[in-house]
Amino acid sequence: MKALLLENIHDEAVRTLKKAGYEVERVSEALEEDDLISALDGVNLLGIRSRTRITRRVVEACGNTLSAVGAFCIGTNQMDLGALAEVGVPAFNAPYSNTRSVVELAMAEIIALARRLGDRNTQMHNGVWRKSAIGSHEIRGRRLGIIGYGNIGQQLSVVAEAMGMQVFFYDIADVLPMGNAHKCGSMEELLGSAETVSLHVDGRPSNTNLIGEREFAMMRPRSLFLNLSRGKVVDINALVDNLRTGHIAGAGVDVYPEEPASGKEPFVSPLRDMDNVILTPHVGGSTQEAQVDIGRYVARKLIDYVENGATGMSVNFPEITPSPRTGARIGHLHRNVPGVMATLNRLVADQGGNVTYQALATKGELGYCVLDIAETDGGLLANVTDLDGTIRARIL
């Protein structure tokens, strides 16, 4: 089988796939729609990061030859997950692999802002020796508010508390606090309580401009603010206004509503003119350790699906982590309607097949079954593919 990896995916992914016997082609950049369609000719596995967009047109042109897609990053907004599912192509990502990297950057920025290290660094480079404690604070005892208490938010909570901070958090999901963190009943409660606010939410449309003029006004005077999540969740102009007035004393920003497509394009933002802002080019998860973990993790997910039918942690398929195979294995994606499994089992029985293992999971309109058969003839797969309700079937 052939894999195509785009956007400088780490060498660890290449090593993992080649070790498993896959042919690997690498492209260092993202591909536009037409170029991607052309490049996918004869490709079974596709690996991307955040810049390549898998549109419905791409799926319709190449979905029948693709077996699976891996996003070697956290986000999946660049993929039409519904279109992929419609043709039986599971998509995988790496939701946990760069968690620690993002958390460490957040803590580093909180300390740098509290100690005004950016100002001190600039002054020193300009030959100014300003040894003063004015405006410089420890983070111990300060209140950190975390909006979005998922994997990153929870680990940030643990690390921040270990460094002596008081942690408050808010999430729309009912999640338990880590350690001594205080769960806020509303975002308004959190904004009025914390001295530093850090965003760790996803990019769903409802989160667009989640933090704007109204929310900044609710924050305590001279608060610190961090966004290492998604660019569109913050009204940048409102942030700039509050930085200029001093209501927000400093900010750390790693993501932006509009980002350059490559290093050849200039970075344009009103935040460039603000001295009290740490700007980084979307590198929250960009450490060597995280990229190694992501490369290995997503590559293994692709291999495990192809060889075993495993869909655990897929973002668009029902999730199954099957047991070791006990016979010829069939993976069967179908519409989640009554009677499909009964028809499938009857077909196997009619052809003299002995089912030795079966696992079924459903997700919305989809059903996915992994079926091991000890005895069967070569025509079973063709018959399974023709069953009413079948989206895609394959023998492993």
Short mmCIF file of C-alpha atoms in Angstrom, two decimals:
data_model
loop_
_atom_site.label_atom_id
_atom_site.label_comp_id
_atom_site.label_asym_id
_atom_site.label_seq_id
_atom_site.Cartn_x
_atom_site.Cartn_y
_atom_site.Cartn_z
CA MET A 1 0.00 0.00 0.00
CA LYS A 2 1.09 3.57 -0.64
CA ALA A 3 1.02 6.46 1.82
CA LEU A 4 1.32 10.16 0.96
CA LEU A 5 2.51 12.46 3.77
CA LEU A 6 2.26 16.23 3.32
CA GLU A 7 3.41 19.33 5.22
CA ASN A 8 6.69 18.07 6.69
CA ILE A 9 5.18 15.38 8.87
CA HIS A 10 7.88 14.08 11.21
CA ASP A 11 10.33 11.35 10.15
CA GLU A 12 8.93 9.11 12.88
CA ALA A 13 5.75 8.68 10.84
CA VAL A 14 7.80 7.69 7.81
CA ARG A 15 9.81 5.18 9.84
CA THR A 16 6.70 3.66 11.40
CA LEU A 17 4.92 3.23 8.06
CA LYS A 18 7.96 1.88 6.22
CA LYS A 19 8.67 -0.60 9.02
CA ALA A 20 5.15 -1.92 8.52
CA GLY A 21 5.84 -2.41 4.81
CA TYR A 22 4.20 0.67 3.32
CA GLU A 23 5.57 2.71 0.44
CA VAL A 24 5.83 6.33 1.57
CA GLU A 25 5.94 9.50 -0.51
CA ARG A 26 6.61 12.83 1.19
CA VAL A 27 5.75 16.38 0.14
CA SER A 28 7.05 19.25 2.26
CA GLU A 29 4.14 21.61 1.66
CA ALA A 30 0.36 21.73 1.71
CA LEU A 31 -1.43 21.04 -1.57
CA GLU A 32 -4.33 22.94 -3.07
CA GLU A 33 -7.43 21.06 -4.17
CA ASP A 34 -6.50 20.25 -7.78
CA ASP A 35 -2.91 19.35 -6.90
CA LEU A 36 -4.11 17.15 -4.05
CA ILE A 37 -6.48 15.24 -6.31
CA SER A 38 -3.68 14.60 -8.77
CA ALA A 39 -1.25 13.54 -6.02
CA LEU A 40 -3.76 11.06 -4.57
CA ASP A 41 -3.76 8.89 -7.67
CA GLY A 42 -2.92 5.39 -6.43
CA VAL A 43 -2.61 6.51 -2.79
CA ASN A 44 -4.21 4.47 0.00
CA LEU A 45 -3.23 6.43 3.11
CA LEU A 46 -3.06 10.22 3.34
CA GLY A 47 -1.32 12.16 6.09
CA ILE A 48 -1.81 15.92 6.49
CA ARG A 49 -1.41 18.65 9.06
CA SER A 50 -3.50 21.80 9.38
CA ARG A 51 -3.00 23.50 6.00
CA THR A 52 -4.16 20.87 3.51
CA ARG A 53 -7.93 20.90 3.10
CA ILE A 54 -9.76 17.67 2.30
CA THR A 55 -12.92 18.97 0.68
CA ARG A 56 -15.95 17.07 -0.55
CA ARG A 57 -14.63 17.46 -4.09
CA VAL A 58 -11.37 15.78 -3.08
CA VAL A 59 -13.27 12.97 -1.37
CA GLU A 60 -15.57 12.43 -4.35
CA ALA A 61 -12.57 12.25 -6.68
CA CYS A 62 -10.35 10.01 -4.55
CA GLY A 63 -12.43 8.46 -1.78
CA ASN A 64 -12.82 5.08 -3.47
CA THR A 65 -9.06 4.44 -3.47
CA LEU A 66 -8.32 5.97 -0.06
CA SER A 67 -8.39 3.61 2.91
CA ALA A 68 -7.83 6.13 5.72
CA VAL A 69 -6.71 9.70 6.47
CA GLY A 70 -4.52 10.86 9.33
CA ALA A 71 -4.33 14.43 10.61
CA PHE A 72 -0.92 14.68 12.28
CA CYS A 73 -2.19 17.44 14.58
CA ILE A 74 -5.06 18.07 16.98
CA GLY A 75 -7.57 19.93 14.80
CA THR A 76 -9.79 18.28 12.19
CA ASN A 77 -11.59 21.34 10.81
CA GLN A 78 -9.55 21.05 7.60
CA MET A 79 -11.30 17.79 6.68
CA ASP A 80 -14.85 17.19 5.47
CA LEU A 81 -15.41 14.39 7.96
CA GLY A 82 -18.95 13.70 6.79
CA ALA A 83 -17.90 13.28 3.17
CA LEU A 84 -15.10 10.90 4.22
CA ALA A 85 -17.52 8.81 6.29
CA GLU A 86 -19.99 8.63 3.41
CA VAL A 87 -17.45 6.75 1.30
CA GLY A 88 -16.10 4.66 4.17
CA VAL A 89 -12.83 6.48 4.91
CA PRO A 90 -12.02 6.86 8.63
CA ALA A 91 -10.05 9.86 9.83
CA PHE A 92 -7.68 9.91 12.80
CA ASN A 93 -5.89 12.72 14.62
CA ALA A 94 -3.58 13.16 17.62
CA PRO A 95 -5.69 14.75 20.36
CA TYR A 96 -3.24 14.19 23.21
CA SER A 97 0.29 14.02 21.82
CA ASN A 98 1.18 17.71 22.07
CA THR A 99 -0.71 18.45 25.29
CA ARG A 100 2.41 18.83 27.42
CA SER A 101 4.08 21.11 24.87
CA VAL A 102 1.13 23.52 24.89
CA VAL A 103 0.96 23.49 28.68
CA GLU A 104 4.66 24.29 29.04
CA LEU A 105 4.36 27.22 26.61
CA ALA A 106 1.35 28.55 28.52
CA MET A 107 3.23 28.39 31.83
CA ALA A 108 6.31 29.99 30.29
CA GLU A 109 4.21 32.89 28.98
CA ILE A 110 2.41 33.36 32.29
CA ILE A 111 5.76 33.66 34.07
CA ALA A 112 7.26 35.87 31.36
CA LEU A 113 4.28 38.24 31.46
CA ALA A 114 4.14 38.35 35.26
CA ARG A 115 7.87 39.14 35.43
CA ARG A 116 7.76 41.50 32.42
CA LEU A 117 10.59 39.56 30.83
CA GLY A 118 9.74 40.84 27.37
CA ASP A 119 10.33 44.42 28.46
CA ARG A 120 13.52 43.49 30.29
CA ASN A 121 14.84 41.57 27.28
CA THR A 122 14.14 44.43 24.87
CA GLN A 123 15.74 46.97 27.21
CA MET A 124 18.88 44.89 27.60
CA HIS A 125 19.22 44.44 23.84
CA ASN A 126 18.98 48.22 23.57
CA GLY A 127 21.75 48.63 26.16
CA VAL A 128 19.45 49.72 28.99
CA TRP A 129 20.15 48.24 32.44
CA ARG A 130 16.93 48.62 34.43
CA LYS A 131 17.19 46.52 37.58
CA SER A 132 13.83 47.03 39.25
CA ALA A 133 11.05 44.99 40.90
CA ILE A 134 8.34 47.46 39.83
CA GLY A 135 5.57 45.64 37.95
CA SER A 136 7.23 42.26 38.42
CA HIS A 137 5.34 39.53 40.28
CA GLU A 138 5.60 35.90 41.31
CA ILE A 139 2.87 33.61 39.98
CA ARG A 140 2.62 31.81 43.33
CA GLY A 141 -0.72 32.62 44.93
CA ARG A 142 -2.13 34.27 41.79
CA ARG A 143 -5.46 33.18 40.35
CA LEU A 144 -5.45 31.37 37.01
CA GLY A 145 -8.72 30.98 35.13
CA ILE A 146 -8.88 28.24 32.49
CA ILE A 147 -11.66 28.37 29.93
CA GLY A 148 -11.98 24.92 28.37
CA TYR A 149 -11.12 22.08 30.75
CA GLY A 150 -10.22 19.33 28.30
CA ASN A 151 -6.90 17.52 28.03
CA ILE A 152 -4.79 20.67 27.83
CA GLY A 153 -6.83 22.64 30.34
CA GLN A 154 -6.67 19.85 32.90
CA GLN A 155 -2.92 19.35 32.59
CA LEU A 156 -2.36 23.11 32.78
CA SER A 157 -4.46 23.06 35.95
CA VAL A 158 -2.20 20.43 37.53
CA VAL A 159 1.06 22.15 36.56
CA ALA A 160 -0.15 25.60 37.60
CA GLU A 161 -1.34 24.35 40.98
CA ALA A 162 1.99 22.59 41.51
CA MET A 163 3.63 26.00 41.03
CA GLY A 164 1.42 27.55 43.69
CA MET A 165 -1.35 29.12 41.61
CA GLN A 166 -5.01 29.05 42.57
CA VAL A 167 -6.90 27.50 39.65
CA PHE A 168 -10.43 28.28 38.51
CA PHE A 169 -11.98 26.67 35.44
CA TYR A 170 -15.10 26.76 33.30
CA ASP A 171 -16.28 24.26 30.69
CA ILE A 172 -19.64 23.68 29.05
CA ALA A 173 -19.18 19.96 29.78
CA ASP A 174 -19.66 18.60 33.28
CA VAL A 175 -16.05 17.73 34.14
CA LEU A 176 -14.50 17.03 37.51
CA PRO A 177 -11.79 19.33 38.88
CA MET A 178 -8.17 18.23 39.07
CA GLY A 179 -6.56 18.68 42.47
CA ASN A 180 -7.92 21.74 44.28
CA ALA A 181 -9.17 23.56 41.16
CA HIS A 182 -12.43 25.46 41.62
CA LYS A 183 -15.20 24.81 39.11
CA CYS A 184 -17.01 28.00 38.07
CA GLY A 185 -20.70 27.89 37.27
CA SER A 186 -20.35 30.37 34.42
CA MET A 187 -17.72 32.02 32.30
CA GLU A 188 -18.72 35.33 33.85
CA GLU A 189 -17.84 33.99 37.30
CA LEU A 190 -14.43 32.88 36.07
CA LEU A 191 -13.64 36.16 34.32
CA GLY A 192 -14.41 38.12 37.47
CA SER A 193 -12.35 35.82 39.68
CA ALA A 194 -9.09 35.23 37.85
CA GLU A 195 -6.05 37.46 37.45
CA THR A 196 -4.79 35.44 34.47
CA VAL A 197 -7.15 33.90 31.90
CA SER A 198 -6.03 31.15 29.50
CA LEU A 199 -8.21 29.86 26.65
CA HIS A 200 -8.21 26.17 25.69
CA VAL A 201 -11.37 25.69 23.64
CA ASP A 202 -11.99 24.15 20.23
CA GLY A 203 -12.82 25.86 16.96
CA ARG A 204 -16.53 25.06 16.71
CA PRO A 205 -18.55 27.90 15.12
CA SER A 206 -20.27 28.75 18.42
CA ASN A 207 -16.87 29.65 19.88
CA THR A 208 -16.20 32.38 17.30
CA ASN A 209 -15.47 35.63 19.19
CA LEU A 210 -16.10 33.82 22.46
CA ILE A 211 -14.00 36.53 24.09
CA GLY A 212 -14.83 40.08 22.98
CA GLU A 213 -15.34 43.55 24.42
CA ARG A 214 -18.04 42.38 26.84
CA GLU A 215 -15.90 39.57 28.23
CA PHE A 216 -12.75 41.70 28.53
CA ALA A 217 -14.75 44.24 30.50
CA MET A 218 -15.66 41.51 33.01
CA MET A 219 -11.99 40.72 33.74
CA ARG A 220 -10.21 42.18 36.70
CA PRO A 221 -8.14 45.30 35.96
CA ARG A 222 -4.56 44.56 34.95
CA SER A 223 -5.32 40.93 34.10
CA LEU A 224 -3.12 38.76 31.91
CA PHE A 225 -4.67 36.95 28.96
CA LEU A 226 -3.53 33.95 26.89
CA ASN A 227 -4.92 32.34 23.75
CA LEU A 228 -3.18 29.16 22.64
CA SER A 229 -6.33 27.49 21.30
CA ARG A 230 -7.97 28.83 18.11
CA GLY A 231 -7.52 32.19 16.45
CA LYS A 232 -11.18 32.97 15.82
CA VAL A 233 -12.30 32.59 19.42
CA VAL A 234 -10.97 36.06 20.32
CA ASP A 235 -12.00 39.45 18.93
CA ILE A 236 -8.48 40.72 18.23
CA ASN A 237 -9.55 44.37 17.94
CA ALA A 238 -11.20 44.18 21.37
CA LEU A 239 -8.02 42.67 22.79
CA VAL A 240 -5.92 45.45 21.26
CA ASP A 241 -8.21 48.12 22.73
CA ASN A 242 -7.95 46.61 26.21
CA LEU A 243 -4.18 46.28 25.95
CA ARG A 244 -3.90 49.95 24.98
CA THR A 245 -5.99 51.11 27.93
CA GLY A 246 -4.04 48.86 30.30
CA HIS A 247 -7.16 47.00 31.43
CA ILE A 248 -5.36 43.92 30.12
CA ALA A 249 -1.80 44.24 31.37
CA GLY A 250 -0.29 41.72 28.98
CA ALA A 251 -1.17 38.89 26.62
CA GLY A 252 0.34 35.79 25.07
CA VAL A 253 -1.07 34.87 21.64
CA ASP A 254 -0.12 31.84 19.57
CA VAL A 255 -3.10 31.62 17.16
CA TYR A 256 -4.77 34.19 14.95
CA PRO A 257 -7.97 34.65 12.91
CA GLU A 258 -5.88 34.84 9.74
CA GLU A 259 -2.48 33.15 9.55
CA PRO A 260 0.12 33.14 6.76
CA ALA A 261 -0.03 30.08 4.53
CA SER A 262 3.75 29.75 4.69
CA GLY A 263 6.88 31.46 5.98
CA LYS A 264 7.10 33.32 2.69
CA GLU A 265 4.05 35.44 3.57
CA PRO A 266 4.22 38.30 6.10
CA PHE A 267 2.43 38.10 9.42
CA VAL A 268 -0.11 40.92 9.60
CA SER A 269 -1.89 41.77 12.84
CA PRO A 270 -2.64 44.85 14.96
CA LEU A 271 -1.00 42.97 17.82
CA ARG A 272 2.40 43.58 16.24
CA ASP A 273 2.32 47.14 17.53
CA MET A 274 1.72 46.12 21.14
CA ASP A 275 4.79 45.98 23.41
CA ASN A 276 3.02 44.04 26.17
CA VAL A 277 2.18 41.00 24.02
CA ILE A 278 4.14 37.79 23.45
CA LEU A 279 3.51 36.69 19.85
CA THR A 280 4.37 33.17 18.66
CA PRO A 281 3.65 31.64 15.22
CA HIS A 282 1.22 28.83 16.17
CA VAL A 283 3.95 26.78 17.83
CA GLY A 284 2.12 25.67 20.97
CA GLY A 285 2.51 22.01 20.06
CA SER A 286 5.65 22.40 17.98
CA THR A 287 8.31 20.63 19.99
CA GLN A 288 10.45 17.77 18.80
CA GLU A 289 9.00 15.53 21.50
CA ALA A 290 5.42 16.29 20.47
CA GLN A 291 6.11 15.81 16.76
CA VAL A 292 7.73 12.42 17.40
CA ASP A 293 4.75 11.32 19.47
CA ILE A 294 2.27 12.60 16.88
CA GLY A 295 4.11 10.93 14.01
CA ARG A 296 4.20 7.58 15.74
CA TYR A 297 0.66 7.76 17.16
CA VAL A 298 -1.21 8.67 13.97
CA ALA A 299 0.86 6.33 11.80
CA ARG A 300 0.05 3.46 14.14
CA LYS A 301 -3.65 4.35 14.02
CA LEU A 302 -3.59 4.17 10.20
CA ILE A 303 -1.75 0.85 10.22
CA ASP A 304 -4.02 -0.66 12.85
CA TYR A 305 -7.08 0.25 10.82
CA VAL A 306 -5.72 -1.18 7.59
CA GLU A 307 -4.47 -4.41 9.16
CA ASN A 308 -6.96 -5.04 11.97
CA GLY A 309 -10.00 -2.87 11.25
CA ALA A 310 -9.46 -0.87 14.46
CA THR A 311 -11.22 2.50 14.57
CA GLY A 312 -10.56 3.52 18.17
CA MET A 313 -10.20 7.32 18.43
CA SER A 314 -11.46 7.87 14.89
CA VAL A 315 -13.14 11.26 14.60
CA ASN A 316 -15.77 10.24 12.04
CA PHE A 317 -16.33 6.47 12.47
CA PRO A 318 -17.94 4.31 15.13
CA GLU A 319 -15.09 3.24 17.42
CA ILE A 320 -14.02 -0.39 17.70
CA THR A 321 -10.80 -1.74 19.17
CA PRO A 322 -11.06 -5.37 18.07
CA SER A 323 -9.51 -8.41 19.69
CA PRO A 324 -6.76 -10.34 17.88
CA ARG A 325 -8.19 -11.94 14.78
CA THR A 326 -9.50 -15.49 14.92
CA GLY A 327 -10.09 -16.03 11.20
CA ALA A 328 -10.63 -14.15 7.97
CA ARG A 329 -11.64 -10.64 9.06
CA ILE A 330 -14.20 -8.41 7.37
CA GLY A 331 -14.70 -4.74 8.18
CA HIS A 332 -18.23 -3.62 7.33
CA LEU A 333 -19.41 0.00 7.41
CA HIS A 334 -23.14 0.35 6.92
CA ARG A 335 -26.07 2.65 7.48
CA ASN A 336 -27.34 2.37 11.03
CA VAL A 337 -30.79 0.99 10.23
CA PRO A 338 -32.64 -2.07 11.57
CA GLY A 339 -31.91 -5.43 9.98
CA VAL A 340 -28.43 -4.89 8.55
CA MET A 341 -26.62 -7.09 11.06
CA ALA A 342 -29.27 -9.79 10.87
CA THR A 343 -28.90 -9.88 7.10
CA LEU A 344 -25.11 -9.94 7.35
CA ASN A 345 -25.09 -12.85 9.81
CA ARG A 346 -27.63 -14.75 7.73
CA LEU A 347 -25.49 -14.32 4.64
CA VAL A 348 -22.43 -15.69 6.44
CA ALA A 349 -24.42 -18.65 7.74
CA ASP A 350 -25.93 -19.41 4.33
CA GLN A 351 -22.42 -19.67 2.89
CA GLY A 352 -21.25 -22.03 5.61
CA GLY A 353 -19.19 -19.46 7.48
CA ASN A 354 -18.53 -19.91 11.19
CA VAL A 355 -18.39 -16.59 13.04
CA THR A 356 -15.59 -16.68 15.62
CA TYR A 357 -15.61 -13.02 16.64
CA GLN A 358 -17.89 -10.05 16.09
CA ALA A 359 -17.84 -6.47 17.36
CA LEU A 360 -20.32 -3.72 16.49
CA ALA A 361 -20.39 -0.01 17.21
CA THR A 362 -22.70 2.75 15.99
CA LYS A 363 -22.32 6.50 15.67
CA GLY A 364 -25.26 8.52 14.45
CA GLU A 365 -26.26 7.24 11.03
CA LEU A 366 -23.28 4.86 10.77
CA GLY A 367 -22.73 1.33 11.99
CA TYR A 368 -19.39 -0.45 11.85
CA CYS A 369 -18.81 -4.16 12.36
CA VAL A 370 -15.65 -6.24 12.56
CA LEU A 371 -16.38 -9.89 11.79
CA ASP A 372 -14.03 -12.90 11.96
CA ILE A 373 -15.02 -16.00 10.01
CA ALA A 374 -13.27 -19.36 10.35
CA GLU A 375 -14.69 -20.93 7.22
CA THR A 376 -15.72 -19.09 4.08
CA ASP A 377 -15.26 -19.04 0.35
CA GLY A 378 -13.74 -16.29 -1.74
CA GLY A 379 -17.07 -14.87 -2.86
CA LEU A 380 -18.28 -13.76 0.55
CA LEU A 381 -16.82 -10.27 0.38
CA ALA A 382 -18.52 -9.54 -2.93
CA ASN A 383 -21.83 -10.67 -1.47
CA VAL A 384 -21.32 -8.59 1.68
CA THR A 385 -20.57 -5.53 -0.43
CA ASP A 386 -23.88 -5.99 -2.24
CA LEU A 387 -25.93 -6.08 0.95
CA ASP A 388 -28.52 -3.33 1.32
CA GLY A 389 -27.23 -0.64 3.64
CA THR A 390 -23.54 -1.35 3.00
CA ILE A 391 -21.34 1.73 2.59
CA ARG A 392 -18.02 -0.06 2.35
CA ALA A 393 -16.75 -3.53 3.12
CA ARG A 394 -13.27 -4.95 2.96
CA ILE A 395 -11.47 -8.15 3.87
CA LEU A 396 -8.38 -7.73 6.06
#
